[in-house]
Amino acid sequence: MKADPAVQRRLLDLADADAELNRVVHRRRTLPELEQIGEAERDVQTKRDELVVAQTSFSDLDREVKRLETEVDNVRKREARDRELMASGGPAKQQEELEHELQTLARRQAVLEDEQLDVMEQREALETNVTKSREAVTEAEQQLAEIQSRRDEALGELEVAETRRQTERDLIIKALPDDLVALYERVRGQRGVGVGLLQGARCGACRIELDRHALNEVREAAPDDVVRCEECGAIMVRETK
């Protein structure tokens, strides 16, 4: 295959564009924000789970407080009724029974109020815990949003770079012979690199030095001959004098 030396050198520009496109793809896959987002999402879920546990515990105690309030209210109503009955007079035996019941109700009310106070203190502590857990969720969600924003910004920059390089690549390919491009693409698909600059005796694609025989063949080739590395098969662009 033959191609003007200047045309062959344009393959190096094409390789530069492809290398940059590969870097963009690699960068997109390995953005540090991607791993950070995974960690942040797990942290958000953990904080949300902790909030649910705190809210559930608070709700359980809140129901217990309301139950105790109802019991205390019922005791007070029963006490008020008994006192009304005592005030209305009646047989001595009934008065004695009412007095005994009032004493029992007083003890029951004291026990319930102590229990109620203890549960209310626990509820207050849990309410604080709920507030802190909710704040932790908000903070974790904000951190996640910030990382996602950085990721989106980085992806936007990569997309711009990719579009610019792809446009350059398309223009380069249009200016090159089809058979030369086909050879370049075939070698690149097989080896990862399709062309390299021959520097001294070293192939710029595989970085291996040619032996004396291969180097002599390259030097004896016509300037418009498309020569390839015997090691990696890449097109070797020779420096023009």
PDB file of C-alpha atoms in Angstrom:
ATOM      1  CA  MET A   1       0.000   0.000   0.000  1.00  0.00           C
ATOM      2  CA  LYS A   2       1.196   3.485  -0.832  1.00  0.00           C
ATOM      3  CA  ALA A   3       0.285   6.887   0.546  1.00  0.00           C
ATOM      4  CA  ASP A   4       1.905  10.282   0.445  1.00  0.00           C
ATOM      5  CA  PRO A   5       4.206  10.780   3.478  1.00  0.00           C
ATOM      6  CA  ALA A   6       2.217  13.859   4.503  1.00  0.00           C
ATOM      7  CA  VAL A   7      -0.965  11.794   4.386  1.00  0.00           C
ATOM      8  CA  GLN A   8       0.658   9.100   6.501  1.00  0.00           C
ATOM      9  CA  ARG A   9       1.615  11.683   9.097  1.00  0.00           C
ATOM     10  CA  ARG A  10      -2.025  12.633   9.393  1.00  0.00           C
ATOM     11  CA  LEU A  11      -2.547   9.173  10.864  1.00  0.00           C
ATOM     12  CA  LEU A  12      -0.641  10.397  13.913  1.00  0.00           C
ATOM     13  CA  ASP A  13      -3.235  13.132  14.357  1.00  0.00           C
ATOM     14  CA  LEU A  14      -5.930  10.490  14.040  1.00  0.00           C
ATOM     15  CA  ALA A  15      -4.174   8.364  16.670  1.00  0.00           C
ATOM     16  CA  ASP A  16      -3.963  11.376  18.989  1.00  0.00           C
ATOM     17  CA  ALA A  17      -7.691  11.927  18.593  1.00  0.00           C
ATOM     18  CA  ASP A  18      -8.406   8.254  19.300  1.00  0.00           C
ATOM     19  CA  ALA A  19      -6.121   8.261  22.331  1.00  0.00           C
ATOM     20  CA  GLU A  20      -7.956  11.270  23.718  1.00  0.00           C
ATOM     21  CA  LEU A  21     -11.318   9.614  23.057  1.00  0.00           C
ATOM     22  CA  ASN A  22     -10.093   6.524  24.899  1.00  0.00           C
ATOM     23  CA  ARG A  23      -9.001   8.692  27.818  1.00  0.00           C
ATOM     24  CA  VAL A  24     -12.437  10.296  27.891  1.00  0.00           C
ATOM     25  CA  VAL A  25     -14.095   6.867  28.004  1.00  0.00           C
ATOM     26  CA  HIS A  26     -11.728   5.722  30.758  1.00  0.00           C
ATOM     27  CA  ARG A  27     -12.220   8.926  32.695  1.00  0.00           C
ATOM     28  CA  ARG A  28     -16.002   8.588  32.430  1.00  0.00           C
ATOM     29  CA  ARG A  29     -15.858   5.045  33.832  1.00  0.00           C
ATOM     30  CA  THR A  30     -13.444   5.905  36.638  1.00  0.00           C
ATOM     31  CA  LEU A  31     -14.718   9.243  37.879  1.00  0.00           C
ATOM     32  CA  PRO A  32     -13.997   9.333  41.635  1.00  0.00           C
ATOM     33  CA  GLU A  33     -17.457  10.795  42.094  1.00  0.00           C
ATOM     34  CA  LEU A  34     -19.007   7.489  40.961  1.00  0.00           C
ATOM     35  CA  GLU A  35     -17.536   5.606  43.917  1.00  0.00           C
ATOM     36  CA  GLN A  36     -18.252   8.544  46.205  1.00  0.00           C
ATOM     37  CA  ILE A  37     -21.888   8.542  45.093  1.00  0.00           C
ATOM     38  CA  GLY A  38     -22.177   4.857  45.945  1.00  0.00           C
ATOM     39  CA  GLU A  39     -20.796   5.501  49.421  1.00  0.00           C
ATOM     40  CA  ALA A  40     -22.994   8.572  49.880  1.00  0.00           C
ATOM     41  CA  GLU A  41     -26.102   6.663  48.782  1.00  0.00           C
ATOM     42  CA  ARG A  42     -25.352   3.926  51.304  1.00  0.00           C
ATOM     43  CA  ASP A  43     -24.823   6.569  53.991  1.00  0.00           C
ATOM     44  CA  VAL A  44     -28.147   8.207  53.123  1.00  0.00           C
ATOM     45  CA  GLN A  45     -29.919   4.853  53.364  1.00  0.00           C
ATOM     46  CA  THR A  46     -28.273   4.119  56.708  1.00  0.00           C
ATOM     47  CA  LYS A  47     -29.326   7.508  58.064  1.00  0.00           C
ATOM     48  CA  ARG A  48     -32.872   7.001  56.772  1.00  0.00           C
ATOM     49  CA  ASP A  49     -33.045   3.588  58.441  1.00  0.00           C
ATOM     50  CA  GLU A  50     -31.833   5.118  61.698  1.00  0.00           C
ATOM     51  CA  LEU A  51     -34.500   7.812  61.395  1.00  0.00           C
ATOM     52  CA  VAL A  52     -37.211   5.183  60.894  1.00  0.00           C
ATOM     53  CA  VAL A  53     -36.030   3.325  64.013  1.00  0.00           C
ATOM     54  CA  ALA A  54     -36.013   6.574  66.020  1.00  0.00           C
ATOM     55  CA  GLN A  55     -39.463   7.582  64.749  1.00  0.00           C
ATOM     56  CA  THR A  56     -40.861   4.129  65.504  1.00  0.00           C
ATOM     57  CA  SER A  57     -39.498   4.190  69.064  1.00  0.00           C
ATOM     58  CA  PHE A  58     -40.866   7.694  69.554  1.00  0.00           C
ATOM     59  CA  SER A  59     -44.291   6.676  68.225  1.00  0.00           C
ATOM     60  CA  ASP A  60     -44.390   3.660  70.556  1.00  0.00           C
ATOM     61  CA  LEU A  61     -43.620   5.834  73.592  1.00  0.00           C
ATOM     62  CA  ASP A  62     -46.032   8.512  72.428  1.00  0.00           C
ATOM     63  CA  ARG A  63     -48.818   5.925  72.364  1.00  0.00           C
ATOM     64  CA  GLU A  64     -47.771   4.775  75.828  1.00  0.00           C
ATOM     65  CA  VAL A  65     -47.930   8.362  77.136  1.00  0.00           C
ATOM     66  CA  LYS A  66     -51.423   8.767  75.719  1.00  0.00           C
ATOM     67  CA  ARG A  67     -52.507   5.454  77.247  1.00  0.00           C
ATOM     68  CA  LEU A  68     -51.257   6.566  80.655  1.00  0.00           C
ATOM     69  CA  GLU A  69     -52.939   9.943  80.246  1.00  0.00           C
ATOM     70  CA  THR A  70     -56.211   8.155  79.555  1.00  0.00           C
ATOM     71  CA  GLU A  71     -55.779   5.922  82.606  1.00  0.00           C
ATOM     72  CA  VAL A  72     -54.947   8.887  84.848  1.00  0.00           C
ATOM     73  CA  ASP A  73     -57.967  10.748  83.500  1.00  0.00           C
ATOM     74  CA  ASN A  74     -60.210   7.747  84.193  1.00  0.00           C
ATOM     75  CA  VAL A  75     -58.877   7.494  87.763  1.00  0.00           C
ATOM     76  CA  ARG A  76     -59.521  11.184  88.337  1.00  0.00           C
ATOM     77  CA  LYS A  77     -63.064  10.876  86.994  1.00  0.00           C
ATOM     78  CA  ARG A  78     -63.686   7.888  89.254  1.00  0.00           C
ATOM     79  CA  GLU A  79     -62.295   9.829  92.206  1.00  0.00           C
ATOM     80  CA  ALA A  80     -64.532  12.827  91.435  1.00  0.00           C
ATOM     81  CA  ARG A  81     -67.575  10.553  91.220  1.00  0.00           C
ATOM     82  CA  ASP A  82     -66.742   8.870  94.539  1.00  0.00           C
ATOM     83  CA  ARG A  83     -66.315  12.216  96.254  1.00  0.00           C
ATOM     84  CA  GLU A  84     -69.695  13.346  94.941  1.00  0.00           C
ATOM     85  CA  LEU A  85     -71.262  10.185  96.314  1.00  0.00           C
ATOM     86  CA  MET A  86     -69.614  10.746  99.680  1.00  0.00           C
ATOM     87  CA  ALA A  87     -70.774  14.333  99.728  1.00  0.00           C
ATOM     88  CA  SER A  88     -74.351  13.257  99.079  1.00  0.00           C
ATOM     89  CA  GLY A  89     -74.337  11.167 102.243  1.00  0.00           C
ATOM     90  CA  GLY A  90     -75.440   7.560 102.567  1.00  0.00           C
ATOM     91  CA  PRO A  91     -75.093   4.504 104.753  1.00  0.00           C
ATOM     92  CA  ALA A  92     -71.945   4.254 106.859  1.00  0.00           C
ATOM     93  CA  LYS A  93     -70.906   1.045 105.113  1.00  0.00           C
ATOM     94  CA  GLN A  94     -71.121   2.740 101.714  1.00  0.00           C
ATOM     95  CA  GLN A  95     -69.140   5.690 103.026  1.00  0.00           C
ATOM     96  CA  GLU A  96     -66.486   3.312 104.321  1.00  0.00           C
ATOM     97  CA  GLU A  97     -66.277   1.523 100.974  1.00  0.00           C
ATOM     98  CA  LEU A  98     -65.992   4.819  99.135  1.00  0.00           C
ATOM     99  CA  GLU A  99     -63.239   5.974 101.454  1.00  0.00           C
ATOM    100  CA  HIS A 100     -61.331   2.741 100.880  1.00  0.00           C
ATOM    101  CA  GLU A 101     -61.751   3.075  97.093  1.00  0.00           C
ATOM    102  CA  LEU A 102     -60.546   6.680  97.185  1.00  0.00           C
ATOM    103  CA  GLN A 103     -57.383   5.571  98.947  1.00  0.00           C
ATOM    104  CA  THR A 104     -56.855   2.852  96.328  1.00  0.00           C
ATOM    105  CA  LEU A 105     -57.463   5.355  93.531  1.00  0.00           C
ATOM    106  CA  ALA A 106     -54.986   7.791  95.082  1.00  0.00           C
ATOM    107  CA  ARG A 107     -52.284   5.120  95.175  1.00  0.00           C
ATOM    108  CA  ARG A 108     -53.112   4.042  91.617  1.00  0.00           C
ATOM    109  CA  GLN A 109     -52.991   7.644  90.410  1.00  0.00           C
ATOM    110  CA  ALA A 110     -49.600   8.202  92.054  1.00  0.00           C
ATOM    111  CA  VAL A 111     -48.190   5.090  90.389  1.00  0.00           C
ATOM    112  CA  LEU A 112     -49.610   6.077  86.994  1.00  0.00           C
ATOM    113  CA  GLU A 113     -48.332   9.645  87.256  1.00  0.00           C
ATOM    114  CA  ASP A 114     -44.819   8.441  88.172  1.00  0.00           C
ATOM    115  CA  GLU A 115     -44.884   6.027  85.250  1.00  0.00           C
ATOM    116  CA  GLN A 116     -46.259   8.749  83.028  1.00  0.00           C
ATOM    117  CA  LEU A 117     -43.473  11.156  84.032  1.00  0.00           C
ATOM    118  CA  ASP A 118     -40.807   8.527  83.353  1.00  0.00           C
ATOM    119  CA  VAL A 119     -42.239   7.689  79.920  1.00  0.00           C
ATOM    120  CA  MET A 120     -42.582  11.375  79.044  1.00  0.00           C
ATOM    121  CA  GLU A 121     -38.899  11.921  79.862  1.00  0.00           C
ATOM    122  CA  GLN A 122     -38.000   8.984  77.639  1.00  0.00           C
ATOM    123  CA  ARG A 123     -40.224  10.371  74.891  1.00  0.00           C
ATOM    124  CA  GLU A 124     -38.530  13.760  75.155  1.00  0.00           C
ATOM    125  CA  ALA A 125     -35.122  12.126  74.759  1.00  0.00           C
ATOM    126  CA  LEU A 126     -36.348  10.150  71.766  1.00  0.00           C
ATOM    127  CA  GLU A 127     -37.867  13.270  70.239  1.00  0.00           C
ATOM    128  CA  THR A 128     -34.409  14.855  70.396  1.00  0.00           C
ATOM    129  CA  ASN A 129     -33.010  11.721  68.786  1.00  0.00           C
ATOM    130  CA  VAL A 130     -35.590  11.955  65.986  1.00  0.00           C
ATOM    131  CA  THR A 131     -34.646  15.574  65.377  1.00  0.00           C
ATOM    132  CA  LYS A 132     -30.943  14.721  65.204  1.00  0.00           C
ATOM    133  CA  SER A 133     -31.621  11.741  62.945  1.00  0.00           C
ATOM    134  CA  ARG A 134     -33.694  13.907  60.622  1.00  0.00           C
ATOM    135  CA  GLU A 135     -30.902  16.488  60.494  1.00  0.00           C
ATOM    136  CA  ALA A 136     -28.396  13.693  59.742  1.00  0.00           C
ATOM    137  CA  VAL A 137     -30.562  12.516  56.835  1.00  0.00           C
ATOM    138  CA  THR A 138     -30.773  16.050  55.473  1.00  0.00           C
ATOM    139  CA  GLU A 139     -27.007  16.497  55.733  1.00  0.00           C
ATOM    140  CA  ALA A 140     -26.332  13.126  54.062  1.00  0.00           C
ATOM    141  CA  GLU A 141     -28.758  13.962  51.246  1.00  0.00           C
ATOM    142  CA  GLN A 142     -27.081  17.327  50.720  1.00  0.00           C
ATOM    143  CA  GLN A 143     -23.665  15.670  50.536  1.00  0.00           C
ATOM    144  CA  LEU A 144     -25.019  13.192  47.994  1.00  0.00           C
ATOM    145  CA  ALA A 145     -26.512  16.014  45.932  1.00  0.00           C
ATOM    146  CA  GLU A 146     -23.183  17.891  45.971  1.00  0.00           C
ATOM    147  CA  ILE A 147     -21.288  14.831  44.739  1.00  0.00           C
ATOM    148  CA  GLN A 148     -23.908  14.205  42.056  1.00  0.00           C
ATOM    149  CA  SER A 149     -23.534  17.813  40.960  1.00  0.00           C
ATOM    150  CA  ARG A 150     -19.758  17.401  40.670  1.00  0.00           C
ATOM    151  CA  ARG A 151     -20.271  14.198  38.708  1.00  0.00           C
ATOM    152  CA  ASP A 152     -22.693  15.899  36.332  1.00  0.00           C
ATOM    153  CA  GLU A 153     -20.269  18.783  35.845  1.00  0.00           C
ATOM    154  CA  ALA A 154     -17.392  16.398  35.117  1.00  0.00           C
ATOM    155  CA  LEU A 155     -19.532  14.378  32.702  1.00  0.00           C
ATOM    156  CA  GLY A 156     -20.528  17.584  30.956  1.00  0.00           C
ATOM    157  CA  GLU A 157     -16.896  18.559  30.480  1.00  0.00           C
ATOM    158  CA  LEU A 158     -16.064  15.084  29.198  1.00  0.00           C
ATOM    159  CA  GLU A 159     -18.940  15.230  26.754  1.00  0.00           C
ATOM    160  CA  VAL A 160     -17.658  18.528  25.372  1.00  0.00           C
ATOM    161  CA  ALA A 161     -14.149  17.084  25.019  1.00  0.00           C
ATOM    162  CA  GLU A 162     -15.496  13.932  23.387  1.00  0.00           C
ATOM    163  CA  THR A 163     -17.622  15.883  20.908  1.00  0.00           C
ATOM    164  CA  ARG A 164     -14.693  18.122  19.977  1.00  0.00           C
ATOM    165  CA  ARG A 165     -12.318  15.189  19.474  1.00  0.00           C
ATOM    166  CA  GLN A 166     -14.900  13.171  17.556  1.00  0.00           C
ATOM    167  CA  THR A 167     -15.429  16.097  15.210  1.00  0.00           C
ATOM    168  CA  GLU A 168     -11.675  16.381  14.681  1.00  0.00           C
ATOM    169  CA  ARG A 169     -11.473  12.651  14.037  1.00  0.00           C
ATOM    170  CA  ASP A 170     -14.255  12.751  11.466  1.00  0.00           C
ATOM    171  CA  LEU A 171     -12.538  15.593   9.601  1.00  0.00           C
ATOM    172  CA  ILE A 172      -9.200  13.760   9.599  1.00  0.00           C
ATOM    173  CA  ILE A 173     -10.773  10.563   8.263  1.00  0.00           C
ATOM    174  CA  LYS A 174     -12.480  12.448   5.440  1.00  0.00           C
ATOM    175  CA  ALA A 175      -9.071  13.697   4.285  1.00  0.00           C
ATOM    176  CA  LEU A 176      -7.479  10.232   4.274  1.00  0.00           C
ATOM    177  CA  PRO A 177      -7.665   7.435   1.667  1.00  0.00           C
ATOM    178  CA  ASP A 178     -10.247   4.801   2.499  1.00  0.00           C
ATOM    179  CA  ASP A 179      -7.813   1.896   2.234  1.00  0.00           C
ATOM    180  CA  LEU A 180      -5.355   3.575   4.597  1.00  0.00           C
ATOM    181  CA  VAL A 181      -8.097   4.271   7.129  1.00  0.00           C
ATOM    182  CA  ALA A 182      -9.338   0.679   6.816  1.00  0.00           C
ATOM    183  CA  LEU A 183      -5.848  -0.657   7.548  1.00  0.00           C
ATOM    184  CA  TYR A 184      -5.453   1.686  10.503  1.00  0.00           C
ATOM    185  CA  GLU A 185      -8.835   0.700  11.943  1.00  0.00           C
ATOM    186  CA  ARG A 186      -8.148  -3.009  11.499  1.00  0.00           C
ATOM    187  CA  VAL A 187      -4.791  -2.849  13.257  1.00  0.00           C
ATOM    188  CA  ARG A 188      -6.186  -0.622  16.014  1.00  0.00           C
ATOM    189  CA  GLY A 189      -9.042  -3.048  16.565  1.00  0.00           C
ATOM    190  CA  GLN A 190      -6.616  -5.947  16.904  1.00  0.00           C
ATOM    191  CA  ARG A 191      -3.777  -4.279  18.804  1.00  0.00           C
ATOM    192  CA  GLY A 192      -5.309  -1.203  20.391  1.00  0.00           C
ATOM    193  CA  VAL A 193      -2.912   1.130  18.551  1.00  0.00           C
ATOM    194  CA  GLY A 194      -2.956   1.505  14.784  1.00  0.00           C
ATOM    195  CA  VAL A 195       0.002   3.764  14.084  1.00  0.00           C
ATOM    196  CA  GLY A 196       3.191   5.024  15.678  1.00  0.00           C
ATOM    197  CA  LEU A 197       6.057   7.321  14.790  1.00  0.00           C
ATOM    198  CA  LEU A 198       9.305   5.524  14.024  1.00  0.00           C
ATOM    199  CA  GLN A 199      11.930   7.191  16.188  1.00  0.00           C
ATOM    200  CA  GLY A 200      15.387   5.884  15.420  1.00  0.00           C
ATOM    201  CA  ALA A 201      14.899   2.134  15.537  1.00  0.00           C
ATOM    202  CA  ARG A 202      11.952   2.183  17.962  1.00  0.00           C
ATOM    203  CA  CYS A 203       8.313   1.686  16.909  1.00  0.00           C
ATOM    204  CA  GLY A 204       6.189   4.398  18.472  1.00  0.00           C
ATOM    205  CA  ALA A 205       3.214   2.033  18.768  1.00  0.00           C
ATOM    206  CA  CYS A 206       4.699  -0.919  20.698  1.00  0.00           C
ATOM    207  CA  ARG A 207       7.904   0.826  21.897  1.00  0.00           C
ATOM    208  CA  ILE A 208      10.006  -2.137  20.677  1.00  0.00           C
ATOM    209  CA  GLU A 209      13.210  -1.562  18.739  1.00  0.00           C
ATOM    210  CA  LEU A 210      13.393  -3.114  15.279  1.00  0.00           C
ATOM    211  CA  ASP A 211      16.212  -5.509  14.554  1.00  0.00           C
ATOM    212  CA  ARG A 212      18.837  -4.505  12.003  1.00  0.00           C
ATOM    213  CA  HIS A 213      17.262  -6.427   9.138  1.00  0.00           C
ATOM    214  CA  ALA A 214      13.789  -4.966   9.681  1.00  0.00           C
ATOM    215  CA  LEU A 215      15.224  -1.470  10.101  1.00  0.00           C
ATOM    216  CA  ASN A 216      17.137  -1.762   6.825  1.00  0.00           C
ATOM    217  CA  GLU A 217      13.958  -2.808   5.024  1.00  0.00           C
ATOM    218  CA  VAL A 218      12.138   0.217   6.384  1.00  0.00           C
ATOM    219  CA  ARG A 219      14.934   2.553   5.360  1.00  0.00           C
ATOM    220  CA  GLU A 220      15.050   1.074   1.872  1.00  0.00           C
ATOM    221  CA  ALA A 221      11.283   1.450   1.377  1.00  0.00           C
ATOM    222  CA  ALA A 222      10.049   4.263  -0.850  1.00  0.00           C
ATOM    223  CA  PRO A 223       8.839   7.386   0.966  1.00  0.00           C
ATOM    224  CA  ASP A 224       5.242   6.686  -0.043  1.00  0.00           C
ATOM    225  CA  ASP A 225       5.327   3.021   1.001  1.00  0.00           C
ATOM    226  CA  VAL A 226       3.149   2.256   3.988  1.00  0.00           C
ATOM    227  CA  VAL A 227       5.434   0.251   6.277  1.00  0.00           C
ATOM    228  CA  ARG A 228       4.392  -1.738   9.306  1.00  0.00           C
ATOM    229  CA  CYS A 229       6.086  -2.892  12.467  1.00  0.00           C
ATOM    230  CA  GLU A 230       6.997  -6.564  12.323  1.00  0.00           C
ATOM    231  CA  GLU A 231       6.328  -6.840  16.080  1.00  0.00           C
ATOM    232  CA  CYS A 232       2.902  -5.254  16.514  1.00  0.00           C
ATOM    233  CA  GLY A 233       1.713  -4.757  12.945  1.00  0.00           C
ATOM    234  CA  ALA A 234       1.091  -1.026  13.436  1.00  0.00           C
ATOM    235  CA  ILE A 235       1.704   1.433  10.628  1.00  0.00           C
ATOM    236  CA  MET A 236       5.034   3.138  11.185  1.00  0.00           C
ATOM    237  CA  VAL A 237       5.214   6.760  10.111  1.00  0.00           C
ATOM    238  CA  ARG A 238       8.746   7.736   9.241  1.00  0.00           C
ATOM    239  CA  GLU A 239      10.188  11.110  10.057  1.00  0.00           C
ATOM    240  CA  THR A 240      10.766  13.173   6.934  1.00  0.00           C
ATOM    241  CA  LYS A 241      14.044  14.964   6.404  1.00  0.00           C
TER     242      LYS A 241
END
